[in-house]
Amino acid sequence: MAEGAYEYAIDSVDNAVHALLMLRQRSALRVTDVAAELGVARSTAHRIVSTLVQSGMLRRNDADRSYGPGPALVELGMAVIGVGDLRAEIGPVLAQLAGETRETTHLLVRDRDEVVFAAVAEGTYVIRAASRVGSRLPAHVTSAGKVMLAAMPHDDLLALYPGDFDWRAGGTDAALHSRKQLMKELEVVAAQGWAVNRSESEEGLIAVSAPVRDPRGAVIGAVSISGPAERMAPRVAETATTLKAAIARFEKGLGATEGR
């Protein structure tokens, strides 16, 4: 027995938890992946996954028969990092932006050097960015991550990105690959109030983000608008203007609510 292991652990619970934790390294699971990871029969893995779907911890993607984070798992994660209220309040803003731009719009929050996709309003184009709710990405490869990092104190940034930070994980060749590059980019982001991801997290995708602040001025999240690069590239500045205006109206409402 491994050091610190619980003597009376229930195998089925342990396997279910292990399966969910696999989502830390991938955006979706397949029954064959779960079976291989847990060292169980495919039929056993299927029962584990099916039970997690029934409880809302996983959801089935019918297109490719994979399984992603379910609504219950997303709600749990959002509660743990304290953004449940923000998700509910900003929903109409996401819907409005998705309607105006026809592009997929996400709310993201930062968890150390990663961003978590917390809520979505999908665009109406046939070819569009997909929902990533519940997924995580390295903050420095996303536009939302950049605007949230740009609001951090310099010393905190240096601590978050030490000299031995692995810049190769989670991004494309277009992503930032050094702390020096990151700091230079964050200066630009802080000055203009928005950031862009030019195929840095995924080939062929462009995303534009702006920060969301609470009534005290602290950055509590970011909203991103993303779509295919060929459609988004000519509209980056226009999208940033639309995005910042919508968030400013939302933040004004937050301030009014706080003051009541």
PDB file of C-alpha atoms in Angstrom:
ATOM      1  CA  MET A   1       0.000   0.000   0.000  1.00  0.00           C
ATOM      2  CA  ALA A   2       1.347   3.437  -0.955  1.00  0.00           C
ATOM      3  CA  GLU A   3       2.362   5.732   1.879  1.00  0.00           C
ATOM      4  CA  GLY A   4      -0.634   7.729   3.065  1.00  0.00           C
ATOM      5  CA  ALA A   5      -3.148   5.500   1.236  1.00  0.00           C
ATOM      6  CA  TYR A   6      -6.462   4.982   2.968  1.00  0.00           C
ATOM      7  CA  GLU A   7      -6.741   1.393   4.198  1.00  0.00           C
ATOM      8  CA  TYR A   8     -10.478   1.117   3.523  1.00  0.00           C
ATOM      9  CA  ALA A   9     -10.628   2.865   0.124  1.00  0.00           C
ATOM     10  CA  ILE A  10     -13.535   1.792  -2.088  1.00  0.00           C
ATOM     11  CA  ASP A  11     -12.178   0.704  -5.460  1.00  0.00           C
ATOM     12  CA  SER A  12     -15.178   1.898  -7.476  1.00  0.00           C
ATOM     13  CA  VAL A  13     -15.008   5.378  -5.938  1.00  0.00           C
ATOM     14  CA  ASP A  14     -11.262   5.505  -6.409  1.00  0.00           C
ATOM     15  CA  ASN A  15     -11.622   4.552 -10.074  1.00  0.00           C
ATOM     16  CA  ALA A  16     -14.321   7.180 -10.666  1.00  0.00           C
ATOM     17  CA  VAL A  17     -12.177   9.906  -9.096  1.00  0.00           C
ATOM     18  CA  HIS A  18      -9.162   8.778 -11.111  1.00  0.00           C
ATOM     19  CA  ALA A  19     -11.223   8.942 -14.317  1.00  0.00           C
ATOM     20  CA  LEU A  20     -12.329  12.510 -13.558  1.00  0.00           C
ATOM     21  CA  LEU A  21      -8.762  13.556 -12.759  1.00  0.00           C
ATOM     22  CA  MET A  22      -7.735  12.418 -16.236  1.00  0.00           C
ATOM     23  CA  LEU A  23      -9.452  15.599 -17.466  1.00  0.00           C
ATOM     24  CA  ARG A  24      -6.565  17.601 -16.010  1.00  0.00           C
ATOM     25  CA  GLN A  25      -4.395  16.489 -18.941  1.00  0.00           C
ATOM     26  CA  ARG A  26      -6.999  16.220 -21.727  1.00  0.00           C
ATOM     27  CA  SER A  27     -10.200  17.939 -22.830  1.00  0.00           C
ATOM     28  CA  ALA A  28     -12.163  14.710 -23.377  1.00  0.00           C
ATOM     29  CA  LEU A  29     -12.118  11.041 -22.410  1.00  0.00           C
ATOM     30  CA  ARG A  30     -12.849   7.853 -24.277  1.00  0.00           C
ATOM     31  CA  VAL A  31     -13.837   4.564 -22.699  1.00  0.00           C
ATOM     32  CA  THR A  32     -10.686   2.934 -24.092  1.00  0.00           C
ATOM     33  CA  ASP A  33      -8.562   5.673 -22.460  1.00  0.00           C
ATOM     34  CA  VAL A  34     -10.218   5.092 -19.094  1.00  0.00           C
ATOM     35  CA  ALA A  35      -9.811   1.329 -19.347  1.00  0.00           C
ATOM     36  CA  ALA A  36      -6.111   1.648 -20.175  1.00  0.00           C
ATOM     37  CA  GLU A  37      -5.444   4.252 -17.469  1.00  0.00           C
ATOM     38  CA  LEU A  38      -7.226   2.306 -14.723  1.00  0.00           C
ATOM     39  CA  GLY A  39      -6.145  -1.152 -15.882  1.00  0.00           C
ATOM     40  CA  VAL A  40      -9.730  -2.431 -16.015  1.00  0.00           C
ATOM     41  CA  ALA A  41     -11.862  -4.155 -18.636  1.00  0.00           C
ATOM     42  CA  ARG A  42     -13.556  -1.977 -21.243  1.00  0.00           C
ATOM     43  CA  SER A  43     -16.966  -3.012 -19.883  1.00  0.00           C
ATOM     44  CA  THR A  44     -15.964  -1.836 -16.390  1.00  0.00           C
ATOM     45  CA  ALA A  45     -14.677   1.462 -17.775  1.00  0.00           C
ATOM     46  CA  HIS A  46     -17.951   1.923 -19.658  1.00  0.00           C
ATOM     47  CA  ARG A  47     -19.944   1.439 -16.420  1.00  0.00           C
ATOM     48  CA  ILE A  48     -17.755   3.978 -14.619  1.00  0.00           C
ATOM     49  CA  VAL A  49     -18.180   6.547 -17.380  1.00  0.00           C
ATOM     50  CA  SER A  50     -21.930   5.888 -17.692  1.00  0.00           C
ATOM     51  CA  THR A  51     -22.410   6.391 -13.964  1.00  0.00           C
ATOM     52  CA  LEU A  52     -20.502   9.687 -14.111  1.00  0.00           C
ATOM     53  CA  VAL A  53     -22.709  10.804 -17.018  1.00  0.00           C
ATOM     54  CA  GLN A  54     -25.853   9.975 -15.040  1.00  0.00           C
ATOM     55  CA  SER A  55     -24.615  12.066 -12.119  1.00  0.00           C
ATOM     56  CA  GLY A  56     -23.786  15.010 -14.384  1.00  0.00           C
ATOM     57  CA  MET A  57     -20.054  14.798 -13.740  1.00  0.00           C
ATOM     58  CA  LEU A  58     -19.405  13.919 -17.402  1.00  0.00           C
ATOM     59  CA  ARG A  59     -21.334  14.605 -20.604  1.00  0.00           C
ATOM     60  CA  ARG A  60     -21.274  12.563 -23.804  1.00  0.00           C
ATOM     61  CA  ASN A  61     -20.137  14.177 -27.057  1.00  0.00           C
ATOM     62  CA  ASP A  62     -22.286  12.366 -29.609  1.00  0.00           C
ATOM     63  CA  ALA A  63     -20.171  13.533 -32.544  1.00  0.00           C
ATOM     64  CA  ASP A  64     -17.151  11.425 -31.602  1.00  0.00           C
ATOM     65  CA  ARG A  65     -18.409   9.359 -28.637  1.00  0.00           C
ATOM     66  CA  SER A  66     -16.026  11.030 -26.233  1.00  0.00           C
ATOM     67  CA  TYR A  67     -16.845  12.412 -22.786  1.00  0.00           C
ATOM     68  CA  GLY A  68     -16.142  15.903 -21.468  1.00  0.00           C
ATOM     69  CA  PRO A  69     -16.810  17.749 -18.204  1.00  0.00           C
ATOM     70  CA  GLY A  70     -20.494  17.590 -17.295  1.00  0.00           C
ATOM     71  CA  PRO A  71     -22.604  20.366 -15.791  1.00  0.00           C
ATOM     72  CA  ALA A  72     -22.256  19.093 -12.225  1.00  0.00           C
ATOM     73  CA  LEU A  73     -18.463  18.927 -12.497  1.00  0.00           C
ATOM     74  CA  VAL A  74     -18.316  22.432 -13.969  1.00  0.00           C
ATOM     75  CA  GLU A  75     -20.564  23.788 -11.212  1.00  0.00           C
ATOM     76  CA  LEU A  76     -18.373  22.135  -8.591  1.00  0.00           C
ATOM     77  CA  GLY A  77     -15.208  23.571 -10.073  1.00  0.00           C
ATOM     78  CA  MET A  78     -16.691  27.055 -10.305  1.00  0.00           C
ATOM     79  CA  ALA A  79     -17.876  26.879  -6.694  1.00  0.00           C
ATOM     80  CA  VAL A  80     -14.416  25.825  -5.517  1.00  0.00           C
ATOM     81  CA  ILE A  81     -12.718  28.799  -7.179  1.00  0.00           C
ATOM     82  CA  GLY A  82     -15.537  31.145  -6.186  1.00  0.00           C
ATOM     83  CA  VAL A  83     -17.012  32.368  -9.484  1.00  0.00           C
ATOM     84  CA  GLY A  84     -20.514  30.897  -9.342  1.00  0.00           C
ATOM     85  CA  ASP A  85     -22.206  34.284  -8.970  1.00  0.00           C
ATOM     86  CA  LEU A  86     -20.147  35.849 -11.749  1.00  0.00           C
ATOM     87  CA  ARG A  87     -21.182  33.111 -14.174  1.00  0.00           C
ATOM     88  CA  ALA A  88     -24.855  33.754 -13.492  1.00  0.00           C
ATOM     89  CA  GLU A  89     -24.568  37.535 -13.679  1.00  0.00           C
ATOM     90  CA  ILE A  90     -22.537  37.743 -16.868  1.00  0.00           C
ATOM     91  CA  GLY A  91     -24.599  35.230 -18.843  1.00  0.00           C
ATOM     92  CA  PRO A  92     -26.710  37.916 -20.610  1.00  0.00           C
ATOM     93  CA  VAL A  93     -23.526  39.770 -21.625  1.00  0.00           C
ATOM     94  CA  LEU A  94     -22.098  36.633 -23.236  1.00  0.00           C
ATOM     95  CA  ALA A  95     -25.371  36.044 -25.064  1.00  0.00           C
ATOM     96  CA  GLN A  96     -25.486  39.652 -26.277  1.00  0.00           C
ATOM     97  CA  LEU A  97     -21.908  39.547 -27.574  1.00  0.00           C
ATOM     98  CA  ALA A  98     -22.440  36.192 -29.279  1.00  0.00           C
ATOM     99  CA  GLY A  99     -25.543  37.611 -30.929  1.00  0.00           C
ATOM    100  CA  GLU A 100     -23.801  40.779 -32.115  1.00  0.00           C
ATOM    101  CA  THR A 101     -20.622  39.139 -33.395  1.00  0.00           C
ATOM    102  CA  ARG A 102     -22.021  35.679 -34.221  1.00  0.00           C
ATOM    103  CA  GLU A 103     -18.833  34.293 -32.661  1.00  0.00           C
ATOM    104  CA  THR A 104     -18.481  32.059 -29.596  1.00  0.00           C
ATOM    105  CA  THR A 105     -18.052  34.025 -26.384  1.00  0.00           C
ATOM    106  CA  HIS A 106     -16.586  32.626 -23.153  1.00  0.00           C
ATOM    107  CA  LEU A 107     -16.108  33.763 -19.574  1.00  0.00           C
ATOM    108  CA  LEU A 108     -12.733  32.604 -18.248  1.00  0.00           C
ATOM    109  CA  VAL A 109     -11.166  32.802 -14.808  1.00  0.00           C
ATOM    110  CA  ARG A 110      -7.560  32.288 -13.751  1.00  0.00           C
ATOM    111  CA  ASP A 111      -6.334  29.514 -11.481  1.00  0.00           C
ATOM    112  CA  ARG A 112      -2.618  30.228 -10.933  1.00  0.00           C
ATOM    113  CA  ASP A 113      -0.893  29.802 -14.339  1.00  0.00           C
ATOM    114  CA  GLU A 114      -3.971  28.321 -16.031  1.00  0.00           C
ATOM    115  CA  VAL A 115      -7.305  29.654 -17.233  1.00  0.00           C
ATOM    116  CA  VAL A 116     -10.599  27.827 -16.755  1.00  0.00           C
ATOM    117  CA  PHE A 117     -13.439  28.199 -19.244  1.00  0.00           C
ATOM    118  CA  ALA A 118     -16.356  28.995 -16.932  1.00  0.00           C
ATOM    119  CA  ALA A 119     -19.330  29.862 -19.172  1.00  0.00           C
ATOM    120  CA  VAL A 120     -20.186  30.156 -22.864  1.00  0.00           C
ATOM    121  CA  ALA A 121     -22.616  31.569 -25.392  1.00  0.00           C
ATOM    122  CA  GLU A 122     -22.023  29.817 -28.700  1.00  0.00           C
ATOM    123  CA  GLY A 123     -21.874  31.712 -31.971  1.00  0.00           C
ATOM    124  CA  THR A 124     -24.303  31.213 -34.836  1.00  0.00           C
ATOM    125  CA  TYR A 125     -21.864  30.630 -37.689  1.00  0.00           C
ATOM    126  CA  VAL A 126     -21.864  27.047 -38.982  1.00  0.00           C
ATOM    127  CA  ILE A 127     -18.061  26.990 -38.672  1.00  0.00           C
ATOM    128  CA  ARG A 128     -17.274  28.441 -35.247  1.00  0.00           C
ATOM    129  CA  ALA A 129     -15.213  27.966 -32.111  1.00  0.00           C
ATOM    130  CA  ALA A 130     -16.630  25.201 -29.936  1.00  0.00           C
ATOM    131  CA  SER A 131     -17.617  25.457 -26.296  1.00  0.00           C
ATOM    132  CA  ARG A 132     -14.680  24.789 -23.993  1.00  0.00           C
ATOM    133  CA  VAL A 133     -16.568  25.035 -20.691  1.00  0.00           C
ATOM    134  CA  GLY A 134     -14.752  23.118 -17.966  1.00  0.00           C
ATOM    135  CA  SER A 135     -11.484  22.967 -19.920  1.00  0.00           C
ATOM    136  CA  ARG A 136      -8.169  24.451 -18.828  1.00  0.00           C
ATOM    137  CA  LEU A 137      -5.307  25.973 -20.807  1.00  0.00           C
ATOM    138  CA  PRO A 138      -2.019  27.598 -19.852  1.00  0.00           C
ATOM    139  CA  ALA A 139      -2.787  31.268 -19.213  1.00  0.00           C
ATOM    140  CA  HIS A 140       0.048  32.618 -21.346  1.00  0.00           C
ATOM    141  CA  VAL A 141      -1.258  31.000 -24.565  1.00  0.00           C
ATOM    142  CA  THR A 142      -4.728  32.595 -24.310  1.00  0.00           C
ATOM    143  CA  SER A 143      -5.963  36.148 -24.739  1.00  0.00           C
ATOM    144  CA  ALA A 144      -8.030  35.888 -21.555  1.00  0.00           C
ATOM    145  CA  GLY A 145      -5.013  34.662 -19.621  1.00  0.00           C
ATOM    146  CA  LYS A 146      -2.942  37.584 -20.863  1.00  0.00           C
ATOM    147  CA  VAL A 147      -5.411  40.235 -19.690  1.00  0.00           C
ATOM    148  CA  MET A 148      -5.652  38.613 -16.272  1.00  0.00           C
ATOM    149  CA  LEU A 149      -1.876  38.209 -15.968  1.00  0.00           C
ATOM    150  CA  ALA A 150      -1.400  41.842 -17.024  1.00  0.00           C
ATOM    151  CA  ALA A 151      -3.305  42.922 -13.908  1.00  0.00           C
ATOM    152  CA  MET A 152      -0.967  41.072 -11.542  1.00  0.00           C
ATOM    153  CA  PRO A 153       1.839  42.729  -9.549  1.00  0.00           C
ATOM    154  CA  HIS A 154       5.233  42.245 -11.201  1.00  0.00           C
ATOM    155  CA  ASP A 155       6.710  40.230  -8.329  1.00  0.00           C
ATOM    156  CA  ASP A 156       3.742  37.875  -8.333  1.00  0.00           C
ATOM    157  CA  LEU A 157       4.219  37.302 -12.058  1.00  0.00           C
ATOM    158  CA  LEU A 158       7.875  36.429 -11.567  1.00  0.00           C
ATOM    159  CA  ALA A 159       6.915  33.938  -8.865  1.00  0.00           C
ATOM    160  CA  LEU A 160       4.233  32.407 -11.104  1.00  0.00           C
ATOM    161  CA  TYR A 161       6.668  32.052 -14.016  1.00  0.00           C
ATOM    162  CA  PRO A 162      10.041  31.026 -12.542  1.00  0.00           C
ATOM    163  CA  GLY A 163      13.166  30.580 -14.600  1.00  0.00           C
ATOM    164  CA  ASP A 164      12.522  26.864 -15.096  1.00  0.00           C
ATOM    165  CA  PHE A 165       8.886  27.263 -16.222  1.00  0.00           C
ATOM    166  CA  ASP A 166       7.983  24.820 -19.030  1.00  0.00           C
ATOM    167  CA  TRP A 167       6.939  27.110 -21.890  1.00  0.00           C
ATOM    168  CA  ARG A 168       6.500  24.200 -24.301  1.00  0.00           C
ATOM    169  CA  ALA A 169       3.375  22.821 -22.624  1.00  0.00           C
ATOM    170  CA  GLY A 170      -0.055  23.565 -24.021  1.00  0.00           C
ATOM    171  CA  GLY A 171       0.639  25.996 -26.851  1.00  0.00           C
ATOM    172  CA  THR A 172       1.484  26.125 -30.551  1.00  0.00           C
ATOM    173  CA  ASP A 173       4.697  27.349 -32.134  1.00  0.00           C
ATOM    174  CA  ALA A 174       3.122  30.828 -32.226  1.00  0.00           C
ATOM    175  CA  ALA A 175       2.836  30.988 -28.411  1.00  0.00           C
ATOM    176  CA  LEU A 176       5.118  32.992 -26.140  1.00  0.00           C
ATOM    177  CA  HIS A 177       8.169  30.933 -25.249  1.00  0.00           C
ATOM    178  CA  SER A 178      10.006  32.945 -22.609  1.00  0.00           C
ATOM    179  CA  ARG A 179       9.347  35.094 -19.568  1.00  0.00           C
ATOM    180  CA  LYS A 180      10.911  38.052 -21.378  1.00  0.00           C
ATOM    181  CA  GLN A 181       8.430  37.693 -24.252  1.00  0.00           C
ATOM    182  CA  LEU A 182       5.548  37.386 -21.791  1.00  0.00           C
ATOM    183  CA  MET A 183       6.503  40.507 -19.826  1.00  0.00           C
ATOM    184  CA  LYS A 184       6.878  42.554 -23.011  1.00  0.00           C
ATOM    185  CA  GLU A 185       3.468  41.446 -24.274  1.00  0.00           C
ATOM    186  CA  LEU A 186       1.769  42.086 -20.945  1.00  0.00           C
ATOM    187  CA  GLU A 187       2.993  45.685 -21.011  1.00  0.00           C
ATOM    188  CA  VAL A 188       1.158  46.172 -24.309  1.00  0.00           C
ATOM    189  CA  VAL A 189      -1.950  44.409 -22.998  1.00  0.00           C
ATOM    190  CA  ALA A 190      -2.048  46.544 -19.847  1.00  0.00           C
ATOM    191  CA  ALA A 191      -1.738  49.735 -21.900  1.00  0.00           C
ATOM    192  CA  GLN A 192      -4.472  48.929 -24.429  1.00  0.00           C
ATOM    193  CA  GLY A 193      -6.846  47.095 -22.063  1.00  0.00           C
ATOM    194  CA  TRP A 194      -7.346  44.007 -24.221  1.00  0.00           C
ATOM    195  CA  ALA A 195      -5.382  41.066 -25.625  1.00  0.00           C
ATOM    196  CA  VAL A 196      -5.363  38.838 -28.673  1.00  0.00           C
ATOM    197  CA  ASN A 197      -4.499  35.182 -29.150  1.00  0.00           C
ATOM    198  CA  ARG A 198      -3.284  34.677 -32.714  1.00  0.00           C
ATOM    199  CA  SER A 199      -3.342  30.893 -33.069  1.00  0.00           C
ATOM    200  CA  GLU A 200      -1.241  30.565 -29.901  1.00  0.00           C
ATOM    201  CA  SER A 201      -3.486  28.031 -28.183  1.00  0.00           C
ATOM    202  CA  GLU A 202      -4.849  26.362 -31.316  1.00  0.00           C
ATOM    203  CA  GLU A 203      -3.904  26.555 -34.977  1.00  0.00           C
ATOM    204  CA  GLY A 204      -6.338  28.595 -37.067  1.00  0.00           C
ATOM    205  CA  LEU A 205      -8.075  30.283 -34.129  1.00  0.00           C
ATOM    206  CA  ILE A 206      -8.037  33.932 -33.084  1.00  0.00           C
ATOM    207  CA  ALA A 207      -9.497  35.152 -29.799  1.00  0.00           C
ATOM    208  CA  VAL A 208      -9.863  38.657 -28.382  1.00  0.00           C
ATOM    209  CA  SER A 209     -10.318  39.233 -24.632  1.00  0.00           C
ATOM    210  CA  ALA A 210     -10.870  42.029 -22.151  1.00  0.00           C
ATOM    211  CA  PRO A 211     -10.850  41.887 -18.337  1.00  0.00           C
ATOM    212  CA  VAL A 212     -13.858  41.984 -16.022  1.00  0.00           C
ATOM    213  CA  ARG A 213     -13.362  44.006 -12.834  1.00  0.00           C
ATOM    214  CA  ASP A 214     -15.315  44.120  -9.594  1.00  0.00           C
ATOM    215  CA  PRO A 215     -16.480  47.437  -8.072  1.00  0.00           C
ATOM    216  CA  ARG A 216     -13.090  47.807  -6.341  1.00  0.00           C
ATOM    217  CA  GLY A 217     -11.244  47.527  -9.653  1.00  0.00           C
ATOM    218  CA  ALA A 218      -9.840  44.030  -9.102  1.00  0.00           C
ATOM    219  CA  VAL A 219      -9.805  41.751 -12.159  1.00  0.00           C
ATOM    220  CA  ILE A 220     -12.125  38.815 -11.457  1.00  0.00           C
ATOM    221  CA  GLY A 221     -12.240  37.219 -14.902  1.00  0.00           C
ATOM    222  CA  ALA A 222     -12.088  37.874 -18.624  1.00  0.00           C
ATOM    223  CA  VAL A 223     -14.456  37.582 -21.562  1.00  0.00           C
ATOM    224  CA  SER A 224     -13.172  36.270 -24.871  1.00  0.00           C
ATOM    225  CA  ILE A 225     -14.637  36.235 -28.372  1.00  0.00           C
ATOM    226  CA  SER A 226     -13.098  33.589 -30.613  1.00  0.00           C
ATOM    227  CA  GLY A 227     -13.465  32.230 -34.117  1.00  0.00           C
ATOM    228  CA  PRO A 228     -11.636  31.040 -37.222  1.00  0.00           C
ATOM    229  CA  ALA A 229      -8.561  33.119 -37.986  1.00  0.00           C
ATOM    230  CA  GLU A 230      -9.564  34.013 -41.542  1.00  0.00           C
ATOM    231  CA  ARG A 231     -12.816  35.565 -40.276  1.00  0.00           C
ATOM    232  CA  MET A 232     -11.490  37.145 -37.085  1.00  0.00           C
ATOM    233  CA  ALA A 233      -8.201  38.615 -38.344  1.00  0.00           C
ATOM    234  CA  PRO A 234      -9.707  41.683 -40.089  1.00  0.00           C
ATOM    235  CA  ARG A 235     -12.022  42.316 -37.112  1.00  0.00           C
ATOM    236  CA  VAL A 236      -9.635  42.203 -34.148  1.00  0.00           C
ATOM    237  CA  ALA A 237      -9.738  45.917 -33.289  1.00  0.00           C
ATOM    238  CA  GLU A 238     -13.484  46.162 -33.968  1.00  0.00           C
ATOM    239  CA  THR A 239     -14.138  43.109 -31.775  1.00  0.00           C
ATOM    240  CA  ALA A 240     -12.032  44.565 -28.955  1.00  0.00           C
ATOM    241  CA  THR A 241     -14.065  47.804 -29.051  1.00  0.00           C
ATOM    242  CA  THR A 242     -17.367  45.928 -28.960  1.00  0.00           C
ATOM    243  CA  LEU A 243     -16.139  43.690 -26.157  1.00  0.00           C
ATOM    244  CA  LYS A 244     -14.806  46.498 -23.955  1.00  0.00           C
ATOM    245  CA  ALA A 245     -18.047  48.487 -24.328  1.00  0.00           C
ATOM    246  CA  ALA A 246     -20.194  45.519 -23.289  1.00  0.00           C
ATOM    247  CA  ILE A 247     -18.002  44.776 -20.277  1.00  0.00           C
ATOM    248  CA  ALA A 248     -18.012  48.447 -19.231  1.00  0.00           C
ATOM    249  CA  ARG A 249     -21.819  48.392 -19.172  1.00  0.00           C
ATOM    250  CA  PHE A 250     -21.740  45.192 -17.120  1.00  0.00           C
ATOM    251  CA  GLU A 251     -19.229  46.605 -14.646  1.00  0.00           C
ATOM    252  CA  LYS A 252     -21.337  49.755 -14.253  1.00  0.00           C
ATOM    253  CA  GLY A 253     -24.228  47.521 -13.281  1.00  0.00           C
ATOM    254  CA  LEU A 254     -22.033  45.714 -10.763  1.00  0.00           C
ATOM    255  CA  GLY A 255     -21.076  49.041  -9.221  1.00  0.00           C
ATOM    256  CA  ALA A 256     -24.698  50.108  -8.959  1.00  0.00           C
ATOM    257  CA  THR A 257     -25.591  46.826  -7.296  1.00  0.00           C
ATOM    258  CA  GLU A 258     -22.677  47.146  -4.855  1.00  0.00           C
ATOM    259  CA  GLY A 259     -23.755  50.646  -3.914  1.00  0.00           C
ATOM    260  CA  ARG A 260     -27.311  49.750  -3.057  1.00  0.00           C
TER     261      ARG A 260
END
